[in-house]
């Protein structure tokens, strides 16, 4: 519990030091004292109305995601993206949401948008190729060819191209599963599913930095 407290304190201190206004400092300090989801939602919503703080948008979406309120999480993230189109964190969180809800069409649309910001992202390309290949979409071959130019050893691209081009057959992995393929994880940046500052005591847990797994505190409930 002490480790959790000091980590939270460090995050709050670092972010508070970068704030330019007293209002934001107060916002950060108040967020560190609450543990109820509804209280946090009201706090972040009020901050958005007052200042459109990008951190409040993200933490509001984070709480909605944690509570599995995907409708409000999506609404918050889409609004944030419209205001901060270059903030990759929002896209990653939205991609996580679409994967959780099984909304593959919106996931495809979002991946294409994310690739326009980061054209060579291997994880994004892997996800795109897997979806297209599963649909037997001709575009899978086009993306695979592009991907091989950046990543000559990309196993997903090799497997797709081997279906059409004999040159790749010797390098293909027959009957491969996702566990057999390098870099198949969703393209969640390491901080994509962690709050920008932790509401101290909020159910005493965090979403894992490595992909959304909930890490429970070993102390208390």
mmCIF file of C-alpha atoms in Angstrom:
data_model
loop_
_atom_site.group_PDB
_atom_site.id
_atom_site.type_symbol
_atom_site.label_atom_id
_atom_site.label_comp_id
_atom_site.label_asym_id
_atom_site.label_seq_id
_atom_site.Cartn_x
_atom_site.Cartn_y
_atom_site.Cartn_z
ATOM 1 C CA UNK A 1 0.000 0.000 0.000
ATOM 2 C CA UNK A 2 2.880 2.360 0.783
ATOM 3 C CA UNK A 3 4.398 1.679 -2.632
ATOM 4 C CA UNK A 4 1.071 2.529 -4.267
ATOM 5 C CA UNK A 5 0.839 5.733 -2.269
ATOM 6 C CA UNK A 6 4.330 6.929 -3.126
ATOM 7 C CA UNK A 7 3.891 6.070 -6.807
ATOM 8 C CA UNK A 8 0.684 8.096 -6.860
ATOM 9 C CA UNK A 9 2.366 10.951 -5.019
ATOM 10 C CA UNK A 10 5.235 10.946 -7.511
ATOM 11 C CA UNK A 11 2.885 11.026 -10.503
ATOM 12 C CA UNK A 12 0.846 13.842 -9.013
ATOM 13 C CA UNK A 13 3.981 15.837 -8.117
ATOM 14 C CA UNK A 14 5.512 15.482 -11.577
ATOM 15 C CA UNK A 15 2.354 16.493 -13.374
ATOM 16 C CA UNK A 16 1.557 19.282 -10.948
ATOM 17 C CA UNK A 17 4.983 20.792 -11.558
ATOM 18 C CA UNK A 18 4.207 21.024 -15.274
ATOM 19 C CA UNK A 19 0.857 22.773 -14.820
ATOM 20 C CA UNK A 20 0.653 26.458 -15.633
ATOM 21 C CA UNK A 21 -2.430 27.437 -13.648
ATOM 22 C CA UNK A 22 -3.523 27.289 -10.040
ATOM 23 C CA UNK A 23 -6.823 25.746 -11.167
ATOM 24 C CA UNK A 24 -5.027 22.744 -12.632
ATOM 25 C CA UNK A 25 -2.947 22.352 -9.492
ATOM 26 C CA UNK A 26 -6.145 22.265 -7.481
ATOM 27 C CA UNK A 27 -7.641 19.783 -9.934
ATOM 28 C CA UNK A 28 -4.702 17.431 -9.475
ATOM 29 C CA UNK A 29 -4.734 17.669 -5.705
ATOM 30 C CA UNK A 30 -8.472 17.031 -5.504
ATOM 31 C CA UNK A 31 -8.208 14.013 -7.818
ATOM 32 C CA UNK A 32 -5.651 12.499 -5.477
ATOM 33 C CA UNK A 33 -8.065 12.430 -2.571
ATOM 34 C CA UNK A 34 -11.093 10.583 -3.956
ATOM 35 C CA UNK A 35 -11.833 6.908 -4.456
ATOM 36 C CA UNK A 36 -15.413 6.770 -5.746
ATOM 37 C CA UNK A 37 -15.966 6.379 -9.499
ATOM 38 C CA UNK A 38 -18.940 8.760 -9.620
ATOM 39 C CA UNK A 39 -16.998 11.404 -7.727
ATOM 40 C CA UNK A 40 -14.115 11.092 -10.166
ATOM 41 C CA UNK A 41 -16.444 11.247 -13.169
ATOM 42 C CA UNK A 42 -18.008 14.446 -11.824
ATOM 43 C CA UNK A 43 -14.589 15.909 -11.081
ATOM 44 C CA UNK A 44 -13.167 15.203 -14.526
ATOM 45 C CA UNK A 45 -16.359 16.312 -16.288
ATOM 46 C CA UNK A 46 -16.303 19.613 -14.423
ATOM 47 C CA UNK A 47 -12.653 20.152 -15.301
ATOM 48 C CA UNK A 48 -13.413 19.512 -18.975
ATOM 49 C CA UNK A 49 -16.194 22.097 -18.900
ATOM 50 C CA UNK A 50 -13.917 24.632 -17.228
ATOM 51 C CA UNK A 51 -10.644 24.155 -19.079
ATOM 52 C CA UNK A 52 -10.757 21.272 -21.609
ATOM 53 C CA UNK A 53 -7.706 19.805 -19.866
ATOM 54 C CA UNK A 54 -6.520 16.871 -22.004
ATOM 55 C CA UNK A 55 -5.566 14.954 -18.858
ATOM 56 C CA UNK A 56 -9.121 15.214 -17.580
ATOM 57 C CA UNK A 57 -10.420 13.808 -20.886
ATOM 58 C CA UNK A 58 -8.092 10.856 -20.644
ATOM 59 C CA UNK A 59 -8.738 10.100 -16.986
ATOM 60 C CA UNK A 60 -12.490 10.384 -17.528
ATOM 61 C CA UNK A 61 -12.247 7.870 -20.371
ATOM 62 C CA UNK A 62 -9.999 5.693 -18.189
ATOM 63 C CA UNK A 63 -12.630 5.540 -15.439
ATOM 64 C CA UNK A 64 -15.359 4.727 -17.962
ATOM 65 C CA UNK A 65 -13.202 1.953 -19.438
ATOM 66 C CA UNK A 66 -12.458 0.558 -16.010
ATOM 67 C CA UNK A 67 -16.171 0.558 -15.180
ATOM 68 C CA UNK A 68 -16.916 -1.017 -18.615
ATOM 69 C CA UNK A 69 -19.111 1.942 -19.546
ATOM 70 C CA UNK A 70 -17.995 1.686 -23.157
ATOM 71 C CA UNK A 71 -20.615 4.066 -24.563
ATOM 72 C CA UNK A 72 -19.414 7.000 -22.464
ATOM 73 C CA UNK A 73 -15.777 5.967 -22.879
ATOM 74 C CA UNK A 74 -16.131 6.078 -26.664
ATOM 75 C CA UNK A 75 -17.947 9.411 -26.554
ATOM 76 C CA UNK A 76 -15.226 10.915 -24.364
ATOM 77 C CA UNK A 77 -12.368 9.573 -26.474
ATOM 78 C CA UNK A 78 -13.889 10.687 -29.775
ATOM 79 C CA UNK A 79 -14.407 14.180 -28.381
ATOM 80 C CA UNK A 80 -10.828 14.214 -27.117
ATOM 81 C CA UNK A 81 -9.497 13.108 -30.509
ATOM 82 C CA UNK A 82 -11.426 15.901 -32.214
ATOM 83 C CA UNK A 83 -9.743 18.397 -29.882
ATOM 84 C CA UNK A 84 -6.308 16.766 -29.695
ATOM 85 C CA UNK A 85 -5.876 14.898 -33.016
ATOM 86 C CA UNK A 86 -2.133 14.410 -32.495
ATOM 87 C CA UNK A 87 -2.379 12.797 -29.051
ATOM 88 C CA UNK A 88 -1.707 9.119 -29.735
ATOM 89 C CA UNK A 89 -2.795 8.024 -26.264
ATOM 90 C CA UNK A 90 -6.458 8.635 -27.076
ATOM 91 C CA UNK A 91 -6.302 6.488 -30.207
ATOM 92 C CA UNK A 92 -4.676 3.613 -28.335
ATOM 93 C CA UNK A 93 -7.354 3.682 -25.644
ATOM 94 C CA UNK A 94 -10.093 3.765 -28.285
ATOM 95 C CA UNK A 95 -8.510 0.814 -30.081
ATOM 96 C CA UNK A 96 -8.542 -1.102 -26.804
ATOM 97 C CA UNK A 97 -12.242 -0.260 -26.440
ATOM 98 C CA UNK A 98 -13.123 -1.509 -29.937
ATOM 99 C CA UNK A 99 -11.185 -4.718 -29.344
ATOM 100 C CA UNK A 100 -12.993 -5.253 -26.033
ATOM 101 C CA UNK A 101 -16.409 -4.688 -27.632
ATOM 102 C CA UNK A 102 -15.628 -6.711 -30.767
ATOM 103 C CA UNK A 103 -16.328 -3.783 -33.075
ATOM 104 C CA UNK A 104 -14.042 -4.897 -35.873
ATOM 105 C CA UNK A 105 -15.266 -2.450 -38.535
ATOM 106 C CA UNK A 106 -14.557 0.557 -36.333
ATOM 107 C CA UNK A 107 -11.293 -1.021 -35.292
ATOM 108 C CA UNK A 108 -10.209 -1.231 -38.933
ATOM 109 C CA UNK A 109 -11.164 2.387 -39.545
ATOM 110 C CA UNK A 110 -9.275 3.518 -36.465
ATOM 111 C CA UNK A 111 -6.145 1.502 -37.327
ATOM 112 C CA UNK A 112 -5.999 3.149 -40.743
ATOM 113 C CA UNK A 113 -6.275 6.549 -39.084
ATOM 114 C CA UNK A 114 -3.539 5.669 -36.603
ATOM 115 C CA UNK A 115 -1.269 4.507 -39.422
ATOM 116 C CA UNK A 116 -1.655 7.932 -41.004
ATOM 117 C CA UNK A 117 0.010 9.269 -37.848
ATOM 118 C CA UNK A 118 2.577 6.478 -37.542
ATOM 119 C CA UNK A 119 2.870 4.821 -40.947
ATOM 120 C CA UNK A 120 5.502 2.246 -40.046
ATOM 121 C CA UNK A 121 4.056 1.015 -36.736
ATOM 122 C CA UNK A 122 4.579 -2.754 -36.871
ATOM 123 C CA UNK A 123 1.998 -3.641 -34.231
ATOM 124 C CA UNK A 124 -0.694 -1.657 -36.041
ATOM 125 C CA UNK A 125 0.221 -3.322 -39.312
ATOM 126 C CA UNK A 126 0.081 -6.746 -37.674
ATOM 127 C CA UNK A 127 -3.396 -6.098 -36.347
ATOM 128 C CA UNK A 128 -4.570 -4.740 -39.690
ATOM 129 C CA UNK A 129 -3.167 -7.736 -41.592
ATOM 130 C CA UNK A 130 -4.740 -10.251 -39.196
ATOM 131 C CA UNK A 131 -8.191 -8.699 -39.577
ATOM 132 C CA UNK A 132 -7.951 -8.400 -43.363
ATOM 133 C CA UNK A 133 -6.530 -11.897 -43.754
ATOM 134 C CA UNK A 134 -9.337 -13.322 -41.642
ATOM 135 C CA UNK A 135 -11.816 -11.688 -43.977
ATOM 136 C CA UNK A 136 -9.910 -12.949 -47.038
ATOM 137 C CA UNK A 137 -9.671 -9.350 -48.142
ATOM 138 C CA UNK A 138 -7.405 -8.563 -51.092
ATOM 139 C CA UNK A 139 -6.002 -5.594 -49.188
ATOM 140 C CA UNK A 140 -4.194 -8.024 -46.858
ATOM 141 C CA UNK A 141 -1.658 -8.746 -49.629
ATOM 142 C CA UNK A 142 -1.117 -5.040 -50.280
ATOM 143 C CA UNK A 143 -0.479 -4.306 -46.610
ATOM 144 C CA UNK A 144 1.775 -7.381 -46.341
ATOM 145 C CA UNK A 145 3.933 -6.182 -49.250
ATOM 146 C CA UNK A 146 4.247 -2.725 -47.687
ATOM 147 C CA UNK A 147 5.073 -4.245 -44.301
ATOM 148 C CA UNK A 148 7.839 -6.483 -45.682
ATOM 149 C CA UNK A 149 9.570 -3.369 -46.982
ATOM 150 C CA UNK A 150 9.825 -2.045 -43.426
ATOM 151 C CA UNK A 151 10.116 -5.334 -41.558
ATOM 152 C CA UNK A 152 11.633 -8.112 -43.750
ATOM 153 C CA UNK A 153 11.160 -10.746 -41.033
ATOM 154 C CA UNK A 154 7.543 -9.935 -40.165
ATOM 155 C CA UNK A 155 5.975 -13.373 -39.831
ATOM 156 C CA UNK A 156 2.375 -12.302 -40.400
ATOM 157 C CA UNK A 157 3.260 -10.626 -43.702
ATOM 158 C CA UNK A 158 5.352 -13.641 -44.759
ATOM 159 C CA UNK A 159 2.496 -16.045 -44.033
ATOM 160 C CA UNK A 160 0.056 -13.949 -46.062
ATOM 161 C CA UNK A 161 2.411 -13.547 -49.018
ATOM 162 C CA UNK A 162 3.235 -17.275 -49.019
ATOM 163 C CA UNK A 163 -0.360 -17.969 -50.071
ATOM 164 C CA UNK A 164 0.355 -16.305 -53.393
ATOM 165 C CA UNK A 165 4.102 -16.059 -53.905
ATOM 166 C CA UNK A 166 6.215 -19.285 -53.761
ATOM 167 C CA UNK A 167 9.281 -17.238 -52.802
ATOM 168 C CA UNK A 168 7.888 -16.888 -49.251
ATOM 169 C CA UNK A 169 6.845 -20.522 -48.757
ATOM 170 C CA UNK A 170 10.113 -21.613 -47.184
ATOM 171 C CA UNK A 171 9.832 -18.865 -44.553
ATOM 172 C CA UNK A 172 6.160 -19.333 -43.706
ATOM 173 C CA UNK A 173 5.070 -20.877 -40.412
ATOM 174 C CA UNK A 174 2.497 -23.579 -41.198
ATOM 175 C CA UNK A 175 -0.618 -23.621 -39.008
ATOM 176 C CA UNK A 176 0.752 -20.818 -36.897
ATOM 177 C CA UNK A 177 -1.231 -19.475 -33.988
ATOM 178 C CA UNK A 178 -1.043 -15.968 -32.611
ATOM 179 C CA UNK A 179 1.256 -17.260 -29.870
ATOM 180 C CA UNK A 180 3.702 -18.366 -32.590
ATOM 181 C CA UNK A 181 3.882 -14.966 -34.217
ATOM 182 C CA UNK A 182 6.188 -12.213 -33.051
ATOM 183 C CA UNK A 183 4.640 -8.836 -32.185
ATOM 184 C CA UNK A 184 0.975 -9.807 -32.390
ATOM 185 C CA UNK A 185 -0.176 -7.696 -29.436
ATOM 186 C CA UNK A 186 -2.490 -4.754 -29.875
ATOM 187 C CA UNK A 187 -0.561 -1.510 -30.404
ATOM 188 C CA UNK A 188 -1.129 -0.136 -26.926
ATOM 189 C CA UNK A 189 1.604 2.273 -25.972
ATOM 190 C CA UNK A 190 3.110 1.378 -22.594
ATOM 191 C CA UNK A 191 1.209 4.185 -20.886
ATOM 192 C CA UNK A 192 -1.985 3.896 -22.924
ATOM 193 C CA UNK A 193 -4.055 2.237 -20.231
ATOM 194 C CA UNK A 194 -2.692 3.893 -17.136
ATOM 195 C CA UNK A 195 -4.209 7.055 -15.689
ATOM 196 C CA UNK A 196 -2.259 10.245 -16.240
ATOM 197 C CA UNK A 197 -2.262 10.494 -12.480
ATOM 198 C CA UNK A 198 -3.671 7.871 -10.158
ATOM 199 C CA UNK A 199 -6.737 8.675 -8.048
ATOM 200 C CA UNK A 200 -5.206 7.455 -4.803
ATOM 201 C CA UNK A 201 -7.237 4.646 -3.322
ATOM 202 C CA UNK A 202 -9.489 4.120 -6.353
ATOM 203 C CA UNK A 203 -10.229 0.442 -5.711
ATOM 204 C CA UNK A 204 -6.493 0.134 -4.970
ATOM 205 C CA UNK A 205 -5.584 -1.153 -8.410
ATOM 206 C CA UNK A 206 -4.187 -0.107 -11.777
ATOM 207 C CA UNK A 207 -4.595 -1.247 -15.343
ATOM 208 C CA UNK A 208 -1.375 -2.915 -16.404
ATOM 209 C CA UNK A 209 1.017 -0.835 -18.501
ATOM 210 C CA UNK A 210 1.533 -3.841 -20.751
ATOM 211 C CA UNK A 211 -1.946 -4.376 -22.098
ATOM 212 C CA UNK A 212 -4.934 -3.733 -19.868
ATOM 213 C CA UNK A 213 -4.692 -6.495 -17.273
ATOM 214 C CA UNK A 214 -5.998 -5.416 -13.902
ATOM 215 C CA UNK A 215 -3.365 -5.607 -11.181
ATOM 216 C CA UNK A 216 -4.967 -5.941 -7.778
ATOM 217 C CA UNK A 217 -3.403 -4.617 -4.603
ATOM 218 C CA UNK A 218 -2.220 -7.331 -2.232
ATOM 219 C CA UNK A 219 -3.508 -5.356 0.716
ATOM 220 C CA UNK A 220 -7.175 -4.833 1.451
ATOM 221 C CA UNK A 221 -10.177 -5.295 -0.840
#
